[in-house]
Amino acid sequence: MQTSSKSTNRLCRLFQLEYPIIQAGMAGGTTTPALVAAVSEAGGLGTLGAGYMSPEAIRQAIRDIRELTARPFAVNLFILQEPERAPGEAQQRAQADSAWHLLAPLRERLNVREDGPPAVWSESYRDQLAVLLDERVPVFSSTFDAPGTDTLAECTRLGIRTIGTATTVREALLLQQAGVDAIVAQGAEAGGHRGTFPGEGEPPLIGTMALVPQIADSVQVPVIASGGIMDGRGIAAALALGAEGVQFGTAFLTCTESGAHPAHKAAVLGSSDESTMLSRAVSGKYARGIRSRLLEELEPLAGQLPGYPAQNALTQEIRRAAAKAGNPDYMAMWAGQASPLALKTTAAELIARLIGEADQVLSRLQRFT
Ligand SMILES: Cc1cc2nc3c(=O)[nH]c(=O)nc-3n(C[C@H](O)[C@H](O)[C@H](O)COP(=O)(O)O)c2cc1C
């Protein structure tokens, strides 16, 4: 598993890494500059999950990361069309209003005072991206859609490497065609939001074991396996399936340097194989998290709720109030299906352990018969 700048591993060469281990961008405060820098310092690729951050906050976080490490790191964004940012049309506004009324019992339970739905639903992807280009971040990683070909050409011109996220072979081919340098194959086990592109209907939910070899057979760029991978066994399996690297989310969420809420970390550490569920009711986009009252109470309303990012904005104050009160019942605690394998450790210790385990498993698995 040990690699170096002379490595034959394409991801290590592409991103100048010691190990093809990527810490997922996890929007919502988990990926502190300390976590990102610790992962990069340990030879992996740390990623700032900047999807919910303002352009100013992103710029500051990039500078904070650069204070802590000179190694490459990534910044991850949600690719959204500008008109999705705010309720532009009367129909959208009416849908958001009625969904907002449906959420009244939850707001009451958590003492949330809100006069009406928020006027803006999300940060501007275009403005966020402008900061990444201006700061010339080493790697731009993205999810929810393919970056535009102009954006990718500009990244190439500036020396910025790129990673896209696919949940199907079709999405992987679109990403390759657009010109990304590497593709995350996100299996259905994954914690957090599905990267499924808009307009695809119900997500196909292809598991990591089935998805990785199919994407690896279909594209020429390096594939990064993601979803339910927590240890060296998972790394060995991903490599066997044709991936050249692994992106871990949940495994880094419980690290000391992670900014995840203590109740979120505790829920992951205390979880079982049956603890997670997929829901589109919290944010309007399918995401996997620890079963909680929030997910279970919202689920029956799913058909009456708007899509992402409107629904995400409508539940934001509820989730915020729950987090402030330390009440995990109404927090969105995104986590993958292998969450019981998470450890309470530092990022550097986790990476050392992953490498050691992967080497052990790989040398044990010499042959099948
Ligand atoms: C708390 C949390 C937040 C996440 N946020 C993002 C995000 O902002 N951007 C992104 O591309 N993926 C995000 N993901 C998904 C990860 O990129 C990755 O696909 C997933 O964590 C892999 O599954 P695992 O959690 O089992 O390792 C998130 C995952 C978690 C657990």
GROMACS .gro file of C-alpha atoms and ligand atoms in nm:
model
  400
    1MET     CA    1   0.000   0.000   0.000
    2GLN     CA    2   0.303   0.223   0.059
    3THR     CA    3   0.351   0.462  -0.228
    4SER     CA    4   0.558   0.771  -0.299
    5SER     CA    5   0.596   1.046  -0.553
    6LYS     CA    6   0.754   0.779  -0.776
    7SER     CA    7   0.443   0.570  -0.721
    8THR     CA    8   0.275   0.380  -0.999
    9ASN     CA    9  -0.058   0.470  -0.836
   10ARG     CA   10  -0.214   0.729  -1.066
   11LEU     CA   11  -0.401   0.909  -0.787
   12CYS     CA   12  -0.082   0.950  -0.585
   13ARG     CA   13   0.094   1.096  -0.888
   14LEU     CA   14  -0.202   1.314  -0.984
   15PHE     CA   15  -0.253   1.468  -0.641
   16GLN     CA   16   0.107   1.432  -0.510
   17LEU     CA   17   0.006   1.199  -0.228
   18GLU     CA   18   0.189   0.935  -0.029
   19TYR     CA   19  -0.125   0.721   0.002
   20PRO     CA   20  -0.438   0.711  -0.217
   21ILE     CA   21  -0.656   0.785   0.087
   22ILE     CA   22  -0.904   1.069   0.059
   23GLN     CA   23  -1.095   1.218   0.350
   24ALA     CA   24  -1.434   1.315   0.209
   25GLY     CA   25  -1.547   1.674   0.209
   26MET     CA   26  -1.828   1.674   0.465
   27ALA     CA   27  -2.025   1.997   0.456
   28GLY     CA   28  -2.170   2.125   0.781
   29GLY     CA   29  -1.863   2.184   0.997
   30THR     CA   30  -1.713   1.834   1.021
   31THR     CA   31  -1.409   1.906   0.804
   32THR     CA   32  -1.227   2.164   1.013
   33PRO     CA   33  -0.898   2.305   0.878
   34ALA     CA   34  -0.732   2.097   1.153
   35LEU     CA   35  -0.883   1.773   1.015
   36VAL     CA   36  -0.804   1.858   0.652
   37ALA     CA   37  -0.445   1.950   0.735
   38ALA     CA   38  -0.392   1.647   0.960
   39VAL     CA   39  -0.502   1.411   0.681
   40SER     CA   40  -0.282   1.582   0.423
   41GLU     CA   41   0.014   1.591   0.663
   42ALA     CA   42  -0.029   1.215   0.718
   43GLY     CA   43   0.007   1.156   0.342
   44GLY     CA   44  -0.360   1.142   0.234
   45LEU     CA   45  -0.580   1.407   0.074
   46GLY     CA   46  -0.773   1.616   0.326
   47THR     CA   47  -1.088   1.782   0.189
   48LEU     CA   48  -1.274   2.088   0.311
   49GLY     CA   49  -1.650   2.029   0.276
   50ALA     CA   50  -1.745   2.379   0.172
   51GLY     CA   51  -2.094   2.320   0.028
   52TYR     CA   52  -2.273   2.528   0.294
   53MET     CA   53  -2.000   2.789   0.346
   54SER     CA   54  -2.010   3.150   0.230
   55PRO     CA   55  -1.736   3.255  -0.015
   56GLU     CA   56  -1.569   3.460   0.261
   57ALA     CA   57  -1.571   3.166   0.503
   58ILE     CA   58  -1.426   2.938   0.233
   59ARG     CA   59  -1.142   3.181   0.166
   60GLN     CA   60  -1.061   3.203   0.537
   61ALA     CA   61  -1.069   2.823   0.579
   62ILE     CA   62  -0.835   2.776   0.279
   63ARG     CA   63  -0.591   3.021   0.436
   64ASP     CA   64  -0.620   2.844   0.773
   65ILE     CA   65  -0.544   2.510   0.605
   66ARG     CA   66  -0.240   2.663   0.431
   67GLU     CA   67  -0.113   2.786   0.769
   68LEU     CA   68  -0.122   2.426   0.892
   69THR     CA   69   0.014   2.236   0.592
   70ALA     CA   70   0.206   2.290   0.270
   71ARG     CA   71   0.072   1.960   0.132
   72PRO     CA   72  -0.205   1.929  -0.129
   73PHE     CA   73  -0.566   1.939  -0.010
   74ALA     CA   74  -0.907   1.954  -0.177
   75VAL     CA   75  -1.214   2.175  -0.144
   76ASN     CA   76  -1.553   2.015  -0.216
   77LEU     CA   77  -1.858   2.200  -0.350
   78PHE     CA   78  -2.218   2.110  -0.433
   79ILE     CA   79  -2.283   2.190  -0.800
   80LEU     CA   80  -2.610   2.384  -0.816
   81GLN     CA   81  -2.767   2.595  -1.088
   82GLU     CA   82  -2.803   2.959  -0.984
   83PRO     CA   83  -3.186   2.971  -1.021
   84GLU     CA   84  -3.212   2.700  -0.753
   85ARG     CA   85  -3.075   2.937  -0.490
   86ALA     CA   86  -3.396   3.119  -0.413
   87PRO     CA   87  -3.768   3.083  -0.478
   88GLY     CA   88  -3.778   3.264  -0.813
   89GLU     CA   89  -4.111   3.144  -0.946
   90ALA     CA   90  -4.452   3.183  -0.780
   91GLN     CA   91  -4.501   2.806  -0.796
   92GLN     CA   92  -4.174   2.737  -0.610
   93ARG     CA   93  -4.260   2.999  -0.350
   94ALA     CA   94  -4.607   2.848  -0.295
   95GLN     CA   95  -4.460   2.498  -0.256
   96ALA     CA   96  -4.204   2.624  -0.003
   97ASP     CA   97  -4.478   2.809   0.188
   98SER     CA   98  -4.698   2.502   0.221
   99ALA     CA   99  -4.401   2.281   0.319
  100TRP     CA  100  -4.300   2.542   0.577
  101HIS     CA  101  -4.649   2.517   0.732
  102LEU     CA  102  -4.619   2.137   0.745
  103LEU     CA  103  -4.304   2.177   0.957
  104ALA     CA  104  -4.478   2.395   1.219
  105PRO     CA  105  -4.509   2.114   1.480
  106LEU     CA  106  -4.132   2.050   1.462
  107ARG     CA  107  -4.053   2.421   1.495
  108GLU     CA  108  -4.283   2.441   1.797
  109ARG     CA  109  -4.121   2.139   1.964
  110LEU     CA  110  -3.776   2.299   1.928
  111ASN     CA  111  -3.884   2.656   2.006
  112VAL     CA  112  -3.779   2.781   1.664
  113ARG     CA  113  -3.915   3.127   1.587
  114GLU     CA  114  -3.924   3.188   1.211
  115ASP     CA  115  -4.161   3.430   1.038
  116GLY     CA  116  -4.159   3.242   0.710
  117PRO     CA  117  -3.940   3.037   0.477
  118PRO     CA  118  -3.588   3.173   0.422
  119ALA     CA  119  -3.552   3.414   0.127
  120VAL     CA  120  -3.238   3.240  -0.002
  121TRP     CA  121  -3.201   2.863  -0.005
  122SER     CA  122  -2.832   2.814  -0.058
  123GLU     CA  123  -2.497   2.978  -0.111
  124SER     CA  124  -2.409   3.061  -0.472
  125TYR     CA  125  -2.202   2.783  -0.629
  126ARG     CA  126  -2.067   3.034  -0.882
  127ASP     CA  127  -1.938   3.266  -0.606
  128GLN     CA  128  -1.795   2.975  -0.406
  129LEU     CA  129  -1.616   2.843  -0.715
  130ALA     CA  130  -1.469   3.186  -0.785
  131VAL     CA  131  -1.286   3.170  -0.449
  132LEU     CA  132  -1.144   2.824  -0.525
  133LEU     CA  133  -1.012   2.947  -0.860
  134ASP     CA  134  -0.878   3.269  -0.712
  135GLU     CA  135  -0.701   3.082  -0.432
  136ARG     CA  136  -0.580   2.817  -0.680
  137VAL     CA  137  -0.667   2.533  -0.446
  138PRO     CA  138  -0.469   2.217  -0.526
  139VAL     CA  139  -0.781   2.004  -0.588
  140PHE     CA  140  -1.146   2.095  -0.663
  141SER     CA  141  -1.383   1.813  -0.573
  142SER     CA  142  -1.755   1.822  -0.644
  143THR     CA  143  -2.085   1.637  -0.620
  144PHE     CA  144  -2.451   1.659  -0.738
  145ASP     CA  145  -2.363   1.718  -1.108
  146ALA     CA  146  -2.076   1.744  -1.355
  147PRO     CA  147  -1.876   2.069  -1.347
  148GLY     CA  148  -1.901   2.268  -1.669
  149THR     CA  149  -1.637   2.205  -1.934
  150ASP     CA  150  -1.537   2.575  -1.912
  151THR     CA  151  -1.484   2.541  -1.539
  152LEU     CA  152  -1.272   2.230  -1.587
  153ALA     CA  153  -1.067   2.397  -1.861
  154GLU     CA  154  -1.004   2.692  -1.629
  155CYS     CA  155  -0.897   2.452  -1.352
  156THR     CA  156  -0.649   2.289  -1.592
  157ARG     CA  157  -0.513   2.629  -1.689
  158LEU     CA  158  -0.464   2.720  -1.321
  159GLY     CA  159  -0.308   2.383  -1.230
  160ILE     CA  160  -0.609   2.277  -1.020
  161ARG     CA  161  -0.681   1.902  -1.025
  162THR     CA  162  -1.046   1.790  -1.023
  163ILE     CA  163  -1.258   1.509  -0.879
  164GLY     CA  164  -1.623   1.441  -0.969
  165THR     CA  165  -1.872   1.209  -0.798
  166ALA     CA  166  -2.074   0.940  -0.977
  167THR     CA  167  -2.341   0.701  -0.851
  168THR     CA  168  -2.392   0.528  -1.189
  169VAL     CA  169  -2.180   0.434  -1.492
  170ARG     CA  170  -2.374   0.694  -1.694
  171GLU     CA  171  -2.276   0.973  -1.454
  172ALA     CA  172  -1.914   0.851  -1.456
  173LEU     CA  173  -1.906   0.872  -1.837
  174LEU     CA  174  -2.054   1.224  -1.826
  175LEU     CA  175  -1.787   1.329  -1.576
  176GLN     CA  176  -1.509   1.181  -1.788
  177GLN     CA  177  -1.647   1.352  -2.097
  178ALA     CA  178  -1.661   1.685  -1.910
  179GLY     CA  179  -1.292   1.639  -1.829
  180VAL     CA  180  -1.249   1.558  -1.457
  181ASP     CA  181  -0.914   1.407  -1.350
  182ALA     CA  182  -1.061   1.137  -1.121
  183ILE     CA  183  -1.401   0.996  -1.029
  184VAL     CA  184  -1.544   0.900  -0.691
  185ALA     CA  185  -1.771   0.595  -0.732
  186GLN     CA  186  -2.019   0.651  -0.450
  187GLY     CA  187  -2.201   0.332  -0.349
  188ALA     CA  188  -2.541   0.321  -0.178
  189GLU     CA  189  -2.378   0.238   0.158
  190ALA     CA  190  -2.230   0.588   0.172
  191GLY     CA  191  -2.311   0.835   0.446
  192GLY     CA  192  -2.442   1.179   0.355
  193HIS     CA  193  -2.604   1.295   0.034
  194ARG     CA  194  -2.623   1.084  -0.279
  195GLY     CA  195  -2.425   1.252  -0.555
  196THR     CA  196  -2.692   1.148  -0.808
  197PHE     CA  197  -2.730   1.411  -1.083
  198PRO     CA  198  -3.054   1.612  -1.107
  199GLY     CA  199  -3.343   1.482  -1.312
  200GLU     CA  200  -3.254   1.118  -1.263
  201GLY     CA  201  -3.574   1.031  -1.071
  202GLU     CA  202  -3.547   0.778  -0.789
  203PRO     CA  203  -3.178   0.711  -0.719
  204PRO     CA  204  -3.069   0.369  -0.845
  205LEU     CA  205  -2.882   0.293  -0.518
  206ILE     CA  206  -2.609   0.071  -0.661
  207GLY     CA  207  -2.388  -0.074  -0.387
  208THR     CA  208  -2.011  -0.008  -0.378
  209MET     CA  209  -1.930  -0.373  -0.459
  210ALA     CA  210  -2.139  -0.359  -0.779
  211LEU     CA  211  -2.062   0.000  -0.880
  212VAL     CA  212  -1.683   0.021  -0.854
  213PRO     CA  213  -1.591  -0.254  -1.105
  214GLN     CA  214  -1.852  -0.132  -1.355
  215ILE     CA  215  -1.723   0.226  -1.342
  216ALA     CA  216  -1.360   0.106  -1.345
  217ASP     CA  217  -1.435  -0.091  -1.664
  218SER     CA  218  -1.606   0.209  -1.826
  219VAL     CA  219  -1.368   0.502  -1.775
  220GLN     CA  220  -0.999   0.566  -1.831
  221VAL     CA  221  -0.948   0.812  -1.544
  222PRO     CA  222  -0.865   0.676  -1.194
  223VAL     CA  223  -1.160   0.561  -0.983
  224ILE     CA  224  -1.192   0.630  -0.610
  225ALA     CA  225  -1.420   0.386  -0.423
  226SER     CA  226  -1.650   0.534  -0.160
  227GLY     CA  227  -1.930   0.408   0.061
  228GLY     CA  228  -1.912   0.175   0.358
  229ILE     CA  229  -1.531   0.150   0.358
  230MET     CA  230  -1.387   0.185   0.707
  231ASP     CA  231  -1.067  -0.020   0.734
  232GLY     CA  232  -0.784  -0.203   0.555
  233ARG     CA  233  -1.017  -0.483   0.451
  234GLY     CA  234  -1.229  -0.228   0.266
  235ILE     CA  235  -0.922  -0.075   0.100
  236ALA     CA  236  -0.805  -0.417  -0.023
  237ALA     CA  237  -1.154  -0.493  -0.152
  238ALA     CA  238  -1.175  -0.158  -0.333
  239LEU     CA  239  -0.837  -0.216  -0.502
  240ALA     CA  240  -0.947  -0.567  -0.602
  241LEU     CA  241  -1.259  -0.417  -0.764
  242GLY     CA  242  -1.050  -0.184  -0.979
  243ALA     CA  243  -1.039   0.136  -0.771
  244GLU     CA  244  -0.703   0.311  -0.733
  245GLY     CA  245  -0.797   0.490  -0.411
  246VAL     CA  246  -1.062   0.518  -0.140
  247GLN     CA  247  -1.266   0.811  -0.011
  248PHE     CA  248  -1.371   0.779   0.354
  249GLY     CA  249  -1.641   0.990   0.516
  250THR     CA  250  -1.779   0.829   0.831
  251ALA     CA  251  -1.436   0.693   0.936
  252PHE     CA  252  -1.297   1.049   0.963
  253LEU     CA  253  -1.615   1.193   1.118
  254THR     CA  254  -1.531   1.044   1.460
  255CYS     CA  255  -1.167   1.161   1.456
  256THR     CA  256  -1.047   1.397   1.727
  257GLU     CA  257  -0.994   1.682   1.477
  258SER     CA  258  -1.343   1.650   1.324
  259GLY     CA  259  -1.586   1.930   1.400
  260ALA     CA  260  -1.891   1.699   1.397
  261HIS     CA  261  -2.126   1.762   1.690
  262PRO     CA  262  -2.033   1.544   1.992
  263ALA     CA  263  -2.383   1.389   1.982
  264HIS     CA  264  -2.329   1.299   1.615
  265LYS     CA  265  -1.993   1.136   1.695
  266ALA     CA  266  -2.151   0.948   1.989
  267ALA     CA  267  -2.439   0.827   1.770
  268VAL     CA  268  -2.196   0.693   1.509
  269LEU     CA  269  -1.974   0.527   1.770
  270GLY     CA  270  -2.278   0.368   1.934
  271SER     CA  271  -2.446   0.260   1.609
  272SER     CA  272  -2.522  -0.087   1.473
  273ASP     CA  273  -2.545  -0.222   1.117
  274GLU     CA  274  -2.920  -0.141   1.127
  275SER     CA  275  -2.886   0.219   1.247
  276THR     CA  276  -2.888   0.414   0.920
  277MET     CA  277  -3.167   0.500   0.678
  278LEU     CA  278  -3.195   0.690   0.352
  279SER     CA  279  -3.425   0.990   0.344
  280ARG     CA  280  -3.497   1.274   0.106
  281ALA     CA  281  -3.723   1.453   0.356
  282VAL     CA  282  -3.453   1.643   0.548
  283SER     CA  283  -3.292   1.826   0.256
  284GLY     CA  284  -3.495   1.738  -0.055
  285LYS     CA  285  -3.214   1.510  -0.179
  286TYR     CA  286  -3.156   1.150  -0.073
  287ALA     CA  287  -2.904   1.121   0.210
  288ARG     CA  288  -2.806   0.843   0.451
  289GLY     CA  289  -2.793   0.909   0.822
  290ILE     CA  290  -2.847   0.764   1.167
  291ARG     CA  291  -3.218   0.698   1.223
  292SER     CA  292  -3.357   0.977   1.438
  293ARG     CA  293  -3.698   1.128   1.518
  294LEU     CA  294  -3.626   1.400   1.262
  295LEU     CA  295  -3.581   1.148   0.979
  296GLU     CA  296  -3.868   0.926   1.091
  297GLU     CA  297  -4.120   1.208   1.148
  298LEU     CA  298  -4.036   1.381   0.819
  299GLU     CA  299  -4.036   1.067   0.607
  300PRO     CA  300  -4.417   1.033   0.572
  301LEU     CA  301  -4.428   1.395   0.448
  302ALA     CA  302  -4.161   1.336   0.179
  303GLY     CA  303  -4.409   1.349  -0.112
  304GLN     CA  304  -4.528   1.697  -0.008
  305LEU     CA  305  -4.184   1.852   0.039
  306PRO     CA  306  -3.978   2.048  -0.217
  307GLY     CA  307  -3.646   1.938  -0.357
  308TYR     CA  308  -3.292   2.042  -0.267
  309PRO     CA  309  -3.189   2.307  -0.171
  310ALA     CA  310  -3.533   2.448  -0.074
  311GLN     CA  311  -3.616   2.170   0.175
  312ASN     CA  312  -3.267   2.189   0.322
  313ALA     CA  313  -3.323   2.558   0.396
  314LEU     CA  314  -3.669   2.489   0.543
  315THR     CA  315  -3.533   2.243   0.802
  316GLN     CA  316  -3.212   2.433   0.876
  317GLU     CA  317  -3.329   2.624   1.184
  318ILE     CA  318  -3.488   2.309   1.332
  319ARG     CA  319  -3.161   2.116   1.297
  320ARG     CA  320  -2.961   2.411   1.426
  321ALA     CA  321  -3.181   2.446   1.737
  322ALA     CA  322  -3.150   2.072   1.806
  323ALA     CA  323  -2.770   2.087   1.774
  324LYS     CA  324  -2.755   2.390   2.003
  325ALA     CA  325  -2.963   2.207   2.263
  326GLY     CA  326  -2.748   1.893   2.219
  327ASN     CA  327  -3.065   1.704   2.122
  328PRO     CA  328  -2.973   1.427   1.873
  329ASP     CA  329  -3.342   1.344   1.814
  330TYR     CA  330  -3.382   1.631   1.570
  331MET     CA  331  -3.029   1.654   1.427
  332ALA     CA  332  -2.934   1.523   1.081
  333MET     CA  333  -2.653   1.282   1.166
  334TRP     CA  334  -2.528   1.165   0.826
  335ALA     CA  335  -2.334   0.837   0.840
  336GLY     CA  336  -2.270   0.530   0.626
  337GLN     CA  337  -2.387   0.172   0.669
  338ALA     CA  338  -2.054   0.058   0.817
  339SER     CA  339  -2.065   0.324   1.092
  340PRO     CA  340  -2.020   0.070   1.377
  341LEU     CA  341  -1.660   0.024   1.253
  342ALA     CA  342  -1.576   0.389   1.331
  343LEU     CA  343  -1.304   0.455   1.588
  344LYS     CA  344  -1.231   0.736   1.831
  345THR     CA  345  -0.880   0.832   1.723
  346THR     CA  346  -0.670   1.101   1.557
  347ALA     CA  347  -0.660   1.137   1.179
  348ALA     CA  348  -0.288   1.046   1.169
  349GLU     CA  349  -0.347   0.733   1.378
  350LEU     CA  350  -0.641   0.633   1.160
  351ILE     CA  351  -0.434   0.668   0.842
  352ALA     CA  352  -0.141   0.471   0.989
  353ARG     CA  353  -0.385   0.201   1.092
  354LEU     CA  354  -0.555   0.192   0.749
  355ILE     CA  355  -0.219   0.155   0.573
  356GLY     CA  356  -0.097  -0.117   0.810
  357GLU     CA  357  -0.421  -0.315   0.783
  358ALA     CA  358  -0.439  -0.281   0.404
  359ASP     CA  359  -0.079  -0.409   0.366
  360GLN     CA  360  -0.156  -0.703   0.598
  361VAL     CA  361  -0.474  -0.800   0.414
  362LEU     CA  362  -0.314  -0.759   0.072
  363SER     CA  363  -0.017  -0.980   0.162
  364ARG     CA  364  -0.245  -1.244   0.316
  365LEU     CA  365  -0.461  -1.260   0.002
  366GLN     CA  366  -0.194  -1.401  -0.226
  367ARG     CA  367  -0.427  -1.627  -0.420
  368PHE     CA  368  -0.776  -1.773  -0.418
  369THR     CA  369  -0.692  -2.145  -0.427
  370LIG     C1  370  -2.146   1.371   0.752
  370LIG     C2  371  -2.123   1.353   0.604
  370LIG     C3  372  -2.127   1.463   0.523
  370LIG     C4  373  -2.101   1.451   0.386
  370LIG     N1  374  -2.095   1.563   0.308
  370LIG     C5  375  -2.050   1.554   0.180
  370LIG     C6  376  -2.022   1.671   0.105
  370LIG     O1  377  -2.037   1.783   0.152
  370LIG     N2  378  -1.976   1.654  -0.023
  370LIG     C7  379  -1.954   1.530  -0.078
  370LIG     O2  380  -1.910   1.520  -0.194
  370LIG     N3  381  -1.982   1.417  -0.008
  370LIG     C8  382  -2.027   1.427   0.119
  370LIG     N4  383  -2.048   1.312   0.192
  370LIG     C9  384  -2.034   1.180   0.125
  370LIG    C10  385  -1.889   1.137   0.116
  370LIG     O3  386  -1.824   1.205   0.012
  370LIG    C11  387  -1.872   0.987   0.088
  370LIG     O4  388  -1.935   0.954  -0.033
  370LIG    C12  389  -1.927   0.899   0.197
  370LIG     O5  390  -1.896   0.948   0.324
  370LIG    C13  391  -1.870   0.759   0.182
  370LIG     O6  392  -1.933   0.669   0.268
  370LIG     P1  393  -1.885   0.643   0.418
  370LIG     O7  394  -1.944   0.751   0.498
  370LIG     O8  395  -1.942   0.508   0.447
  370LIG     O9  396  -1.734   0.645   0.418
  370LIG    C14  397  -2.076   1.322   0.329
  370LIG    C15  398  -2.074   1.211   0.413
  370LIG    C16  399  -2.097   1.224   0.548
  370LIG    C17  400  -2.090   1.102   0.637
   0.00000   0.00000   0.00000
